[in-house]
């Protein structure tokens, strides 16, 4: 997700400039983070409060919530961290614009294997440095701002890699639809499956060993390889395979971001509703997944419909005001 987000940064910076790009990112990322942290996260954690046996009291929940050492934001942590990375990119763009031609040239010449090796080396250095000091489930939190301690630099590397790849354009260089990466998608997919499977097995051994010792080192190394391989495999697959244009998929694409922002609260309440349902684990998982997906999709589509209606209602008045200010008569 960080790599894909980075793919579009340089084009946006070049077209809009740093100030406008950051303002757009603040609206696109910052506002949903505030909504997610301030409203949706408490709503998502309320079912956990009810399971403590406490009375279903809003005031009681808020007392317990405010007594926590931090303000859990749920999946919205990704949004503020991505916004912070964009702010750093804007600052670097202001002083390193001359690097655009070099990044473009490097991206156009990039060979997938060489690019994979560079990404692997950079992420290994940044991730292993912290992973050997912190276990993979440790988080750093300051109020509602949280990140996985051992992975924050790892995420920064992938965001930077996305910027470098996207400097030449999202249809050229490494991500060209007919390029070498797309042509070798079966090999990248096989590597990703093997690396991911190994990372899962070693990760379980690492957790069982308490996040220390040789299992911890082996798990960290395999995690780095799996991340790079999965990114290249997904990029290659989406570039190479003929994806159909279905209205249902178009709707999912249009509502996906809103679904990400709101899904956590919906999932929590769906699981709470299914607590006393007597079903096998796999069946309950399938039911919960389908219900949460459908509810998130419907709510997201409804919110987008309301936003479109409000936009159409406000736009004529806003345009009249603009016309009046610039002295144009219809």
PDB file of C-alpha atoms in Angstrom:
ATOM      1  CA  UNK A   1       0.000   0.000   0.000  1.00  0.00           C
ATOM      2  CA  UNK A   2       2.849   2.395   0.744  1.00  0.00           C
ATOM      3  CA  UNK A   3       4.575   1.530  -2.545  1.00  0.00           C
ATOM      4  CA  UNK A   4       1.399   2.007  -4.590  1.00  0.00           C
ATOM      5  CA  UNK A   5       0.704   5.305  -2.817  1.00  0.00           C
ATOM      6  CA  UNK A   6       4.188   6.489  -3.712  1.00  0.00           C
ATOM      7  CA  UNK A   7       3.745   5.727  -7.414  1.00  0.00           C
ATOM      8  CA  UNK A   8       1.574   8.811  -7.944  1.00  0.00           C
ATOM      9  CA  UNK A   9       3.434  11.278  -5.740  1.00  0.00           C
ATOM     10  CA  UNK A  10       5.976  12.696  -8.192  1.00  0.00           C
ATOM     11  CA  UNK A  11       3.405  13.290 -10.903  1.00  0.00           C
ATOM     12  CA  UNK A  12       1.190  15.109  -8.420  1.00  0.00           C
ATOM     13  CA  UNK A  13       4.087  17.195  -7.097  1.00  0.00           C
ATOM     14  CA  UNK A  14       5.173  18.132 -10.607  1.00  0.00           C
ATOM     15  CA  UNK A  15       1.662  19.121 -11.665  1.00  0.00           C
ATOM     16  CA  UNK A  16       0.369  20.793  -8.504  1.00  0.00           C
ATOM     17  CA  UNK A  17       3.453  21.923  -6.614  1.00  0.00           C
ATOM     18  CA  UNK A  18       4.278  21.093  -3.032  1.00  0.00           C
ATOM     19  CA  UNK A  19       1.733  23.282  -1.234  1.00  0.00           C
ATOM     20  CA  UNK A  20      -1.267  22.172  -3.262  1.00  0.00           C
ATOM     21  CA  UNK A  21      -0.204  18.529  -3.201  1.00  0.00           C
ATOM     22  CA  UNK A  22       0.096  18.575   0.580  1.00  0.00           C
ATOM     23  CA  UNK A  23      -3.233  20.394   0.939  1.00  0.00           C
ATOM     24  CA  UNK A  24      -4.907  17.738  -1.224  1.00  0.00           C
ATOM     25  CA  UNK A  25      -3.298  14.964   0.801  1.00  0.00           C
ATOM     26  CA  UNK A  26      -4.402  16.616   4.037  1.00  0.00           C
ATOM     27  CA  UNK A  27      -8.008  16.549   2.830  1.00  0.00           C
ATOM     28  CA  UNK A  28      -7.745  13.049   1.413  1.00  0.00           C
ATOM     29  CA  UNK A  29      -5.832  11.490   4.319  1.00  0.00           C
ATOM     30  CA  UNK A  30      -5.931  13.851   7.273  1.00  0.00           C
ATOM     31  CA  UNK A  31      -9.688  14.403   7.452  1.00  0.00           C
ATOM     32  CA  UNK A  32     -10.550  10.671   7.205  1.00  0.00           C
ATOM     33  CA  UNK A  33      -7.935  10.005   9.899  1.00  0.00           C
ATOM     34  CA  UNK A  34      -9.614  12.503  12.220  1.00  0.00           C
ATOM     35  CA  UNK A  35     -13.035  10.957  11.575  1.00  0.00           C
ATOM     36  CA  UNK A  36     -11.666   7.444  11.985  1.00  0.00           C
ATOM     37  CA  UNK A  37      -9.778   8.193  15.188  1.00  0.00           C
ATOM     38  CA  UNK A  38     -12.294  10.506  16.851  1.00  0.00           C
ATOM     39  CA  UNK A  39     -15.578   8.794  15.950  1.00  0.00           C
ATOM     40  CA  UNK A  40     -15.205   5.408  14.276  1.00  0.00           C
ATOM     41  CA  UNK A  41     -12.540   3.942  16.568  1.00  0.00           C
ATOM     42  CA  UNK A  42     -14.576   4.459  19.777  1.00  0.00           C
ATOM     43  CA  UNK A  43     -17.591   3.016  17.986  1.00  0.00           C
ATOM     44  CA  UNK A  44     -15.504  -0.009  16.981  1.00  0.00           C
ATOM     45  CA  UNK A  45     -14.233  -0.623  20.512  1.00  0.00           C
ATOM     46  CA  UNK A  46     -17.597  -0.275  22.221  1.00  0.00           C
ATOM     47  CA  UNK A  47     -18.484  -3.989  21.691  1.00  0.00           C
ATOM     48  CA  UNK A  48     -15.280  -4.925  23.548  1.00  0.00           C
ATOM     49  CA  UNK A  49     -16.415  -2.727  26.426  1.00  0.00           C
ATOM     50  CA  UNK A  50     -19.787  -4.490  26.489  1.00  0.00           C
ATOM     51  CA  UNK A  51     -18.045  -7.860  26.814  1.00  0.00           C
ATOM     52  CA  UNK A  52     -16.516  -6.784  30.125  1.00  0.00           C
ATOM     53  CA  UNK A  53     -19.953  -7.068  31.719  1.00  0.00           C
ATOM     54  CA  UNK A  54     -20.211  -3.337  32.290  1.00  0.00           C
ATOM     55  CA  UNK A  55     -23.530  -1.597  31.858  1.00  0.00           C
ATOM     56  CA  UNK A  56     -24.254  -0.367  28.347  1.00  0.00           C
ATOM     57  CA  UNK A  57     -23.544   3.205  29.338  1.00  0.00           C
ATOM     58  CA  UNK A  58     -21.953   5.796  27.071  1.00  0.00           C
ATOM     59  CA  UNK A  59     -20.606   7.738  30.026  1.00  0.00           C
ATOM     60  CA  UNK A  60     -19.052   4.618  31.527  1.00  0.00           C
ATOM     61  CA  UNK A  61     -17.417   3.741  28.230  1.00  0.00           C
ATOM     62  CA  UNK A  62     -15.940   7.234  27.869  1.00  0.00           C
ATOM     63  CA  UNK A  63     -14.510   7.104  31.379  1.00  0.00           C
ATOM     64  CA  UNK A  64     -12.760   3.842  30.544  1.00  0.00           C
ATOM     65  CA  UNK A  65     -11.704   5.128  27.124  1.00  0.00           C
ATOM     66  CA  UNK A  66     -10.162   8.324  28.450  1.00  0.00           C
ATOM     67  CA  UNK A  67      -8.339   6.334  31.132  1.00  0.00           C
ATOM     68  CA  UNK A  68      -6.359   4.442  28.486  1.00  0.00           C
ATOM     69  CA  UNK A  69      -2.685   5.290  28.051  1.00  0.00           C
ATOM     70  CA  UNK A  70      -3.292   6.143  24.384  1.00  0.00           C
ATOM     71  CA  UNK A  71      -6.173   6.808  21.977  1.00  0.00           C
ATOM     72  CA  UNK A  72      -6.540   3.708  19.756  1.00  0.00           C
ATOM     73  CA  UNK A  73      -7.234   4.780  16.169  1.00  0.00           C
ATOM     74  CA  UNK A  74      -7.590   1.324  14.621  1.00  0.00           C
ATOM     75  CA  UNK A  75      -6.656   0.936  10.934  1.00  0.00           C
ATOM     76  CA  UNK A  76      -6.627   4.724  10.532  1.00  0.00           C
ATOM     77  CA  UNK A  77      -2.984   4.663  11.687  1.00  0.00           C
ATOM     78  CA  UNK A  78      -2.042   4.046   8.049  1.00  0.00           C
ATOM     79  CA  UNK A  79      -3.571   7.361   6.984  1.00  0.00           C
ATOM     80  CA  UNK A  80      -1.645   9.666   9.293  1.00  0.00           C
ATOM     81  CA  UNK A  81       1.633   7.882   8.591  1.00  0.00           C
ATOM     82  CA  UNK A  82       1.087   8.132   4.838  1.00  0.00           C
ATOM     83  CA  UNK A  83       0.325  11.840   5.255  1.00  0.00           C
ATOM     84  CA  UNK A  84       3.562  12.269   7.208  1.00  0.00           C
ATOM     85  CA  UNK A  85       5.505  10.537   4.433  1.00  0.00           C
ATOM     86  CA  UNK A  86       3.896  12.876   1.893  1.00  0.00           C
ATOM     87  CA  UNK A  87       4.983  15.865   3.960  1.00  0.00           C
ATOM     88  CA  UNK A  88       8.563  14.586   3.913  1.00  0.00           C
ATOM     89  CA  UNK A  89       8.301  14.036   0.139  1.00  0.00           C
ATOM     90  CA  UNK A  90       7.135  17.635  -0.322  1.00  0.00           C
ATOM     91  CA  UNK A  91      10.076  18.925   1.696  1.00  0.00           C
ATOM     92  CA  UNK A  92      12.552  16.825  -0.287  1.00  0.00           C
ATOM     93  CA  UNK A  93      10.950  17.837  -3.575  1.00  0.00           C
ATOM     94  CA  UNK A  94      11.534  21.486  -2.731  1.00  0.00           C
ATOM     95  CA  UNK A  95      15.300  20.963  -2.490  1.00  0.00           C
ATOM     96  CA  UNK A  96      15.938  17.999  -4.815  1.00  0.00           C
ATOM     97  CA  UNK A  97      13.901  18.665  -7.967  1.00  0.00           C
ATOM     98  CA  UNK A  98      17.013  18.150 -10.056  1.00  0.00           C
ATOM     99  CA  UNK A  99      16.833  14.464  -9.145  1.00  0.00           C
ATOM    100  CA  UNK A 100      13.689  13.993 -11.237  1.00  0.00           C
ATOM    101  CA  UNK A 101      15.621  13.403 -14.462  1.00  0.00           C
ATOM    102  CA  UNK A 102      17.908  10.936 -12.712  1.00  0.00           C
ATOM    103  CA  UNK A 103      15.003   9.044 -11.162  1.00  0.00           C
ATOM    104  CA  UNK A 104      13.221   8.965 -14.513  1.00  0.00           C
ATOM    105  CA  UNK A 105      16.291   7.665 -16.310  1.00  0.00           C
ATOM    106  CA  UNK A 106      16.889   5.048 -13.630  1.00  0.00           C
ATOM    107  CA  UNK A 107      13.251   3.920 -13.752  1.00  0.00           C
ATOM    108  CA  UNK A 108      13.271   3.630 -17.540  1.00  0.00           C
ATOM    109  CA  UNK A 109      16.462   1.572 -17.499  1.00  0.00           C
ATOM    110  CA  UNK A 110      15.424  -0.525 -14.521  1.00  0.00           C
ATOM    111  CA  UNK A 111      15.565  -4.278 -14.874  1.00  0.00           C
ATOM    112  CA  UNK A 112      13.105  -6.064 -12.573  1.00  0.00           C
ATOM    113  CA  UNK A 113      15.757  -8.303 -11.014  1.00  0.00           C
ATOM    114  CA  UNK A 114      18.081  -5.368 -10.333  1.00  0.00           C
ATOM    115  CA  UNK A 115      15.229  -3.235  -8.974  1.00  0.00           C
ATOM    116  CA  UNK A 116      14.142  -6.127  -6.769  1.00  0.00           C
ATOM    117  CA  UNK A 117      17.686  -6.486  -5.423  1.00  0.00           C
ATOM    118  CA  UNK A 118      17.916  -2.760  -4.621  1.00  0.00           C
ATOM    119  CA  UNK A 119      14.538  -2.771  -2.854  1.00  0.00           C
ATOM    120  CA  UNK A 120      15.470  -5.927  -0.986  1.00  0.00           C
ATOM    121  CA  UNK A 121      18.786  -4.483   0.199  1.00  0.00           C
ATOM    122  CA  UNK A 122      17.321  -1.140   1.266  1.00  0.00           C
ATOM    123  CA  UNK A 123      14.404  -2.677   3.133  1.00  0.00           C
ATOM    124  CA  UNK A 124      16.659  -5.282   4.757  1.00  0.00           C
ATOM    125  CA  UNK A 125      18.976  -2.638   6.159  1.00  0.00           C
ATOM    126  CA  UNK A 126      16.138  -0.513   7.549  1.00  0.00           C
ATOM    127  CA  UNK A 127      13.922  -3.325   8.780  1.00  0.00           C
ATOM    128  CA  UNK A 128      16.514  -5.649  10.296  1.00  0.00           C
ATOM    129  CA  UNK A 129      18.072  -2.769  12.214  1.00  0.00           C
ATOM    130  CA  UNK A 130      14.846  -2.238  14.156  1.00  0.00           C
ATOM    131  CA  UNK A 131      13.491  -5.791  14.029  1.00  0.00           C
ATOM    132  CA  UNK A 132      16.452  -7.083  16.031  1.00  0.00           C
ATOM    133  CA  UNK A 133      15.673  -4.553  18.762  1.00  0.00           C
ATOM    134  CA  UNK A 134      11.847  -4.716  18.746  1.00  0.00           C
ATOM    135  CA  UNK A 135       9.459  -7.611  18.251  1.00  0.00           C
ATOM    136  CA  UNK A 136       7.025  -7.446  15.307  1.00  0.00           C
ATOM    137  CA  UNK A 137       3.931  -6.815  17.464  1.00  0.00           C
ATOM    138  CA  UNK A 138       5.336  -3.825  19.359  1.00  0.00           C
ATOM    139  CA  UNK A 139       3.763  -0.448  18.621  1.00  0.00           C
ATOM    140  CA  UNK A 140       4.820   3.105  19.380  1.00  0.00           C
ATOM    141  CA  UNK A 141       1.865   5.331  20.291  1.00  0.00           C
ATOM    142  CA  UNK A 142       1.502   9.022  21.045  1.00  0.00           C
ATOM    143  CA  UNK A 143      -2.162   9.799  21.554  1.00  0.00           C
ATOM    144  CA  UNK A 144      -4.005   8.608  18.414  1.00  0.00           C
ATOM    145  CA  UNK A 145      -0.772   8.429  16.395  1.00  0.00           C
ATOM    146  CA  UNK A 146       0.628   4.910  16.266  1.00  0.00           C
ATOM    147  CA  UNK A 147       2.961   2.813  14.135  1.00  0.00           C
ATOM    148  CA  UNK A 148       4.656  -0.560  14.307  1.00  0.00           C
ATOM    149  CA  UNK A 149       8.032   0.255  15.822  1.00  0.00           C
ATOM    150  CA  UNK A 150      10.085  -2.240  13.849  1.00  0.00           C
ATOM    151  CA  UNK A 151       8.458  -1.415  10.505  1.00  0.00           C
ATOM    152  CA  UNK A 152       8.231   2.370  10.254  1.00  0.00           C
ATOM    153  CA  UNK A 153      11.473   2.714   8.257  1.00  0.00           C
ATOM    154  CA  UNK A 154      10.505  -0.314   6.214  1.00  0.00           C
ATOM    155  CA  UNK A 155       7.313   1.473   5.193  1.00  0.00           C
ATOM    156  CA  UNK A 156       9.289   4.618   4.348  1.00  0.00           C
ATOM    157  CA  UNK A 157      11.536   2.622   2.006  1.00  0.00           C
ATOM    158  CA  UNK A 158       8.535   1.253   0.115  1.00  0.00           C
ATOM    159  CA  UNK A 159       6.951   4.689  -0.148  1.00  0.00           C
ATOM    160  CA  UNK A 160      10.241   6.050  -1.499  1.00  0.00           C
ATOM    161  CA  UNK A 161      10.509   3.124  -3.910  1.00  0.00           C
ATOM    162  CA  UNK A 162       7.058   3.937  -5.230  1.00  0.00           C
ATOM    163  CA  UNK A 163       8.101   7.552  -5.823  1.00  0.00           C
ATOM    164  CA  UNK A 164      11.228   6.436  -7.674  1.00  0.00           C
ATOM    165  CA  UNK A 165       9.317   3.977  -9.864  1.00  0.00           C
ATOM    166  CA  UNK A 166       6.560   6.482 -10.625  1.00  0.00           C
ATOM    167  CA  UNK A 167       8.973   9.298 -11.555  1.00  0.00           C
ATOM    168  CA  UNK A 168       8.965   8.090 -15.178  1.00  0.00           C
ATOM    169  CA  UNK A 169       5.173   7.751 -15.218  1.00  0.00           C
ATOM    170  CA  UNK A 170       2.866   4.951 -14.173  1.00  0.00           C
ATOM    171  CA  UNK A 171       2.863   3.365 -17.636  1.00  0.00           C
ATOM    172  CA  UNK A 172       6.587   3.460 -18.386  1.00  0.00           C
ATOM    173  CA  UNK A 173       9.781   1.931 -17.098  1.00  0.00           C
ATOM    174  CA  UNK A 174       9.401  -0.815 -14.522  1.00  0.00           C
ATOM    175  CA  UNK A 175       5.599  -0.633 -14.561  1.00  0.00           C
ATOM    176  CA  UNK A 176       5.147  -0.544 -18.329  1.00  0.00           C
ATOM    177  CA  UNK A 177       2.258  -2.884 -19.301  1.00  0.00           C
ATOM    178  CA  UNK A 178       4.448  -4.646 -21.862  1.00  0.00           C
ATOM    179  CA  UNK A 179       7.655  -4.497 -19.874  1.00  0.00           C
ATOM    180  CA  UNK A 180       9.882  -7.190 -18.434  1.00  0.00           C
ATOM    181  CA  UNK A 181       8.172  -7.189 -15.044  1.00  0.00           C
ATOM    182  CA  UNK A 182       4.756  -7.878 -16.535  1.00  0.00           C
ATOM    183  CA  UNK A 183       6.150 -10.554 -18.872  1.00  0.00           C
ATOM    184  CA  UNK A 184       7.559 -12.565 -15.952  1.00  0.00           C
ATOM    185  CA  UNK A 185       4.483 -12.444 -13.724  1.00  0.00           C
ATOM    186  CA  UNK A 186       4.290 -16.261 -13.243  1.00  0.00           C
ATOM    187  CA  UNK A 187       7.851 -16.369 -11.893  1.00  0.00           C
ATOM    188  CA  UNK A 188       7.232 -13.428  -9.555  1.00  0.00           C
ATOM    189  CA  UNK A 189       3.991 -15.010  -8.364  1.00  0.00           C
ATOM    190  CA  UNK A 190       5.739 -18.293  -7.578  1.00  0.00           C
ATOM    191  CA  UNK A 191       8.499 -16.493  -5.674  1.00  0.00           C
ATOM    192  CA  UNK A 192       5.891 -14.523  -3.715  1.00  0.00           C
ATOM    193  CA  UNK A 193       3.954 -17.661  -2.745  1.00  0.00           C
ATOM    194  CA  UNK A 194       7.065 -19.464  -1.537  1.00  0.00           C
ATOM    195  CA  UNK A 195       8.370 -16.435   0.361  1.00  0.00           C
ATOM    196  CA  UNK A 196       4.993 -15.709   1.938  1.00  0.00           C
ATOM    197  CA  UNK A 197       4.554 -19.306   3.062  1.00  0.00           C
ATOM    198  CA  UNK A 198       8.015 -19.358   4.602  1.00  0.00           C
ATOM    199  CA  UNK A 199       7.389 -16.026   6.329  1.00  0.00           C
ATOM    200  CA  UNK A 200       4.156 -17.341   7.865  1.00  0.00           C
ATOM    201  CA  UNK A 201       5.818 -20.505   9.190  1.00  0.00           C
ATOM    202  CA  UNK A 202       8.856 -18.697  10.558  1.00  0.00           C
ATOM    203  CA  UNK A 203       6.671 -15.932  11.995  1.00  0.00           C
ATOM    204  CA  UNK A 204       4.748 -18.466  14.060  1.00  0.00           C
ATOM    205  CA  UNK A 205       8.001 -19.988  15.299  1.00  0.00           C
ATOM    206  CA  UNK A 206       9.266 -16.517  16.136  1.00  0.00           C
ATOM    207  CA  UNK A 207       6.190 -15.675  18.210  1.00  0.00           C
ATOM    208  CA  UNK A 208       6.394 -19.031  19.995  1.00  0.00           C
ATOM    209  CA  UNK A 209      10.036 -18.307  20.847  1.00  0.00           C
ATOM    210  CA  UNK A 210       9.142 -14.923  22.304  1.00  0.00           C
ATOM    211  CA  UNK A 211      10.559 -12.790  19.501  1.00  0.00           C
ATOM    212  CA  UNK A 212      14.190 -13.564  20.249  1.00  0.00           C
ATOM    213  CA  UNK A 213      16.966 -15.852  19.059  1.00  0.00           C
ATOM    214  CA  UNK A 214      17.631 -17.397  15.632  1.00  0.00           C
ATOM    215  CA  UNK A 215      13.933 -17.817  14.828  1.00  0.00           C
ATOM    216  CA  UNK A 216      13.515 -14.062  15.178  1.00  0.00           C
ATOM    217  CA  UNK A 217      16.368 -13.348  12.752  1.00  0.00           C
ATOM    218  CA  UNK A 218      15.167 -15.922  10.235  1.00  0.00           C
ATOM    219  CA  UNK A 219      11.614 -14.603  10.439  1.00  0.00           C
ATOM    220  CA  UNK A 220      12.765 -11.003   9.912  1.00  0.00           C
ATOM    221  CA  UNK A 221      14.846 -11.927   6.855  1.00  0.00           C
ATOM    222  CA  UNK A 222      12.027 -13.927   5.307  1.00  0.00           C
ATOM    223  CA  UNK A 223       9.569 -11.114   6.000  1.00  0.00           C
ATOM    224  CA  UNK A 224      11.731  -8.709   3.987  1.00  0.00           C
ATOM    225  CA  UNK A 225      11.930 -11.111   1.047  1.00  0.00           C
ATOM    226  CA  UNK A 226       8.191 -11.827   1.153  1.00  0.00           C
ATOM    227  CA  UNK A 227       7.265  -8.127   1.141  1.00  0.00           C
ATOM    228  CA  UNK A 228       9.411  -7.344  -1.900  1.00  0.00           C
ATOM    229  CA  UNK A 229       8.308 -10.461  -3.771  1.00  0.00           C
ATOM    230  CA  UNK A 230       4.613  -9.852  -3.075  1.00  0.00           C
ATOM    231  CA  UNK A 231       4.846  -6.251  -4.298  1.00  0.00           C
ATOM    232  CA  UNK A 232       6.527  -7.259  -7.537  1.00  0.00           C
ATOM    233  CA  UNK A 233       4.108 -10.153  -8.047  1.00  0.00           C
ATOM    234  CA  UNK A 234       1.022  -7.975  -7.589  1.00  0.00           C
ATOM    235  CA  UNK A 235       2.396  -5.264  -9.864  1.00  0.00           C
ATOM    236  CA  UNK A 236       3.291  -7.815 -12.536  1.00  0.00           C
ATOM    237  CA  UNK A 237      -0.063  -9.575 -12.302  1.00  0.00           C
ATOM    238  CA  UNK A 238      -2.164  -6.441 -12.548  1.00  0.00           C
ATOM    239  CA  UNK A 239      -0.065  -5.177 -15.451  1.00  0.00           C
ATOM    240  CA  UNK A 240      -0.183  -8.427 -17.398  1.00  0.00           C
ATOM    241  CA  UNK A 241      -3.522 -10.089 -16.789  1.00  0.00           C
ATOM    242  CA  UNK A 242      -6.663  -8.947 -18.651  1.00  0.00           C
ATOM    243  CA  UNK A 243      -8.903  -7.636 -15.881  1.00  0.00           C
ATOM    244  CA  UNK A 244     -12.593  -7.402 -16.856  1.00  0.00           C
ATOM    245  CA  UNK A 245     -14.550  -4.164 -16.580  1.00  0.00           C
ATOM    246  CA  UNK A 246     -17.633  -5.085 -14.605  1.00  0.00           C
ATOM    247  CA  UNK A 247     -20.002  -2.535 -13.126  1.00  0.00           C
ATOM    248  CA  UNK A 248     -19.797  -4.337  -9.812  1.00  0.00           C
ATOM    249  CA  UNK A 249     -16.010  -4.051  -9.767  1.00  0.00           C
ATOM    250  CA  UNK A 250     -16.259  -0.411 -10.837  1.00  0.00           C
ATOM    251  CA  UNK A 251     -18.497   0.209  -7.833  1.00  0.00           C
ATOM    252  CA  UNK A 252     -16.079  -1.594  -5.543  1.00  0.00           C
ATOM    253  CA  UNK A 253     -13.191   0.483  -6.871  1.00  0.00           C
ATOM    254  CA  UNK A 254     -15.112   3.721  -6.410  1.00  0.00           C
ATOM    255  CA  UNK A 255     -16.088   2.871  -2.834  1.00  0.00           C
ATOM    256  CA  UNK A 256     -12.954   1.017  -1.714  1.00  0.00           C
ATOM    257  CA  UNK A 257     -11.306   3.909   0.129  1.00  0.00           C
ATOM    258  CA  UNK A 258     -14.444   4.802   2.073  1.00  0.00           C
ATOM    259  CA  UNK A 259     -14.906   1.121   2.889  1.00  0.00           C
ATOM    260  CA  UNK A 260     -11.386   1.032   4.296  1.00  0.00           C
ATOM    261  CA  UNK A 261     -12.082   4.016   6.546  1.00  0.00           C
ATOM    262  CA  UNK A 262     -15.394   2.741   7.945  1.00  0.00           C
ATOM    263  CA  UNK A 263     -15.018  -1.045   7.875  1.00  0.00           C
ATOM    264  CA  UNK A 264     -13.399  -1.453  11.301  1.00  0.00           C
ATOM    265  CA  UNK A 265     -16.459  -0.312  13.242  1.00  0.00           C
ATOM    266  CA  UNK A 266     -18.761  -2.427  11.084  1.00  0.00           C
ATOM    267  CA  UNK A 267     -16.600  -5.541  11.480  1.00  0.00           C
ATOM    268  CA  UNK A 268     -16.563  -5.102  15.269  1.00  0.00           C
ATOM    269  CA  UNK A 269     -20.345  -4.934  15.516  1.00  0.00           C
ATOM    270  CA  UNK A 270     -20.865  -7.814  13.087  1.00  0.00           C
ATOM    271  CA  UNK A 271     -18.565 -10.017  15.172  1.00  0.00           C
ATOM    272  CA  UNK A 272     -20.318  -8.917  18.346  1.00  0.00           C
ATOM    273  CA  UNK A 273     -23.682  -9.871  16.838  1.00  0.00           C
ATOM    274  CA  UNK A 274     -22.330 -13.316  15.921  1.00  0.00           C
ATOM    275  CA  UNK A 275     -20.789 -14.110  19.313  1.00  0.00           C
ATOM    276  CA  UNK A 276     -23.630 -16.379  20.409  1.00  0.00           C
ATOM    277  CA  UNK A 277     -24.287 -17.901  16.986  1.00  0.00           C
ATOM    278  CA  UNK A 278     -23.474 -21.612  17.072  1.00  0.00           C
ATOM    279  CA  UNK A 279     -21.519 -22.193  13.881  1.00  0.00           C
ATOM    280  CA  UNK A 280     -18.175 -23.809  13.024  1.00  0.00           C
ATOM    281  CA  UNK A 281     -15.283 -21.379  12.925  1.00  0.00           C
ATOM    282  CA  UNK A 282     -14.920 -21.424   9.154  1.00  0.00           C
ATOM    283  CA  UNK A 283     -18.640 -20.860   8.605  1.00  0.00           C
ATOM    284  CA  UNK A 284     -18.742 -18.022  11.113  1.00  0.00           C
ATOM    285  CA  UNK A 285     -15.735 -16.426   9.437  1.00  0.00           C
ATOM    286  CA  UNK A 286     -17.418 -16.620   6.032  1.00  0.00           C
ATOM    287  CA  UNK A 287     -20.662 -15.181   7.375  1.00  0.00           C
ATOM    288  CA  UNK A 288     -18.873 -12.369   9.200  1.00  0.00           C
ATOM    289  CA  UNK A 289     -16.773 -11.529   6.146  1.00  0.00           C
ATOM    290  CA  UNK A 290     -19.762 -11.449   3.790  1.00  0.00           C
ATOM    291  CA  UNK A 291     -21.902  -9.404   6.179  1.00  0.00           C
ATOM    292  CA  UNK A 292     -19.153  -6.887   6.936  1.00  0.00           C
ATOM    293  CA  UNK A 293     -18.246  -6.538   3.254  1.00  0.00           C
ATOM    294  CA  UNK A 294     -21.852  -5.987   2.209  1.00  0.00           C
ATOM    295  CA  UNK A 295     -22.564  -3.518   5.011  1.00  0.00           C
ATOM    296  CA  UNK A 296     -19.356  -1.547   4.409  1.00  0.00           C
ATOM    297  CA  UNK A 297     -20.053  -1.419   0.690  1.00  0.00           C
ATOM    298  CA  UNK A 298     -23.640  -0.253   1.145  1.00  0.00           C
ATOM    299  CA  UNK A 299     -22.728   2.406   3.691  1.00  0.00           C
ATOM    300  CA  UNK A 300     -19.848   3.672   1.533  1.00  0.00           C
ATOM    301  CA  UNK A 301     -22.054   3.847  -1.564  1.00  0.00           C
ATOM    302  CA  UNK A 302     -24.730   5.653   0.432  1.00  0.00           C
ATOM    303  CA  UNK A 303     -22.255   8.212   1.738  1.00  0.00           C
ATOM    304  CA  UNK A 304     -20.919   8.836  -1.773  1.00  0.00           C
ATOM    305  CA  UNK A 305     -24.473   9.289  -3.040  1.00  0.00           C
ATOM    306  CA  UNK A 306     -25.203  11.837  -0.324  1.00  0.00           C
ATOM    307  CA  UNK A 307     -21.965  13.666  -1.137  1.00  0.00           C
ATOM    308  CA  UNK A 308     -22.827  13.804  -4.854  1.00  0.00           C
ATOM    309  CA  UNK A 309     -26.320  15.110  -4.121  1.00  0.00           C
ATOM    310  CA  UNK A 310     -24.970  17.771  -1.776  1.00  0.00           C
ATOM    311  CA  UNK A 311     -22.337  18.746  -4.332  1.00  0.00           C
ATOM    312  CA  UNK A 312     -24.938  19.231  -7.068  1.00  0.00           C
ATOM    313  CA  UNK A 313     -27.111  21.262  -4.726  1.00  0.00           C
ATOM    314  CA  UNK A 314     -24.293  23.568  -3.634  1.00  0.00           C
ATOM    315  CA  UNK A 315     -22.487  23.926  -6.958  1.00  0.00           C
ATOM    316  CA  UNK A 316     -24.908  26.329  -8.736  1.00  0.00           C
ATOM    317  CA  UNK A 317     -24.867  28.770  -5.819  1.00  0.00           C
ATOM    318  CA  UNK A 318     -21.101  28.565  -5.582  1.00  0.00           C
ATOM    319  CA  UNK A 319     -20.741  29.178  -9.321  1.00  0.00           C
ATOM    320  CA  UNK A 320     -23.077  32.163  -9.132  1.00  0.00           C
ATOM    321  CA  UNK A 321     -20.855  33.628  -6.448  1.00  0.00           C
ATOM    322  CA  UNK A 322     -17.757  33.105  -8.574  1.00  0.00           C
ATOM    323  CA  UNK A 323     -19.435  34.612 -11.616  1.00  0.00           C
ATOM    324  CA  UNK A 324     -20.453  37.658  -9.622  1.00  0.00           C
ATOM    325  CA  UNK A 325     -16.964  38.185  -8.241  1.00  0.00           C
ATOM    326  CA  UNK A 326     -15.242  38.032 -11.627  1.00  0.00           C
ATOM    327  CA  UNK A 327     -17.890  40.167 -13.371  1.00  0.00           C
ATOM    328  CA  UNK A 328     -19.108  37.645 -15.951  1.00  0.00           C
ATOM    329  CA  UNK A 329     -22.784  37.706 -16.897  1.00  0.00           C
ATOM    330  CA  UNK A 330     -24.545  34.686 -18.267  1.00  0.00           C
TER     331      UNK A 330
END
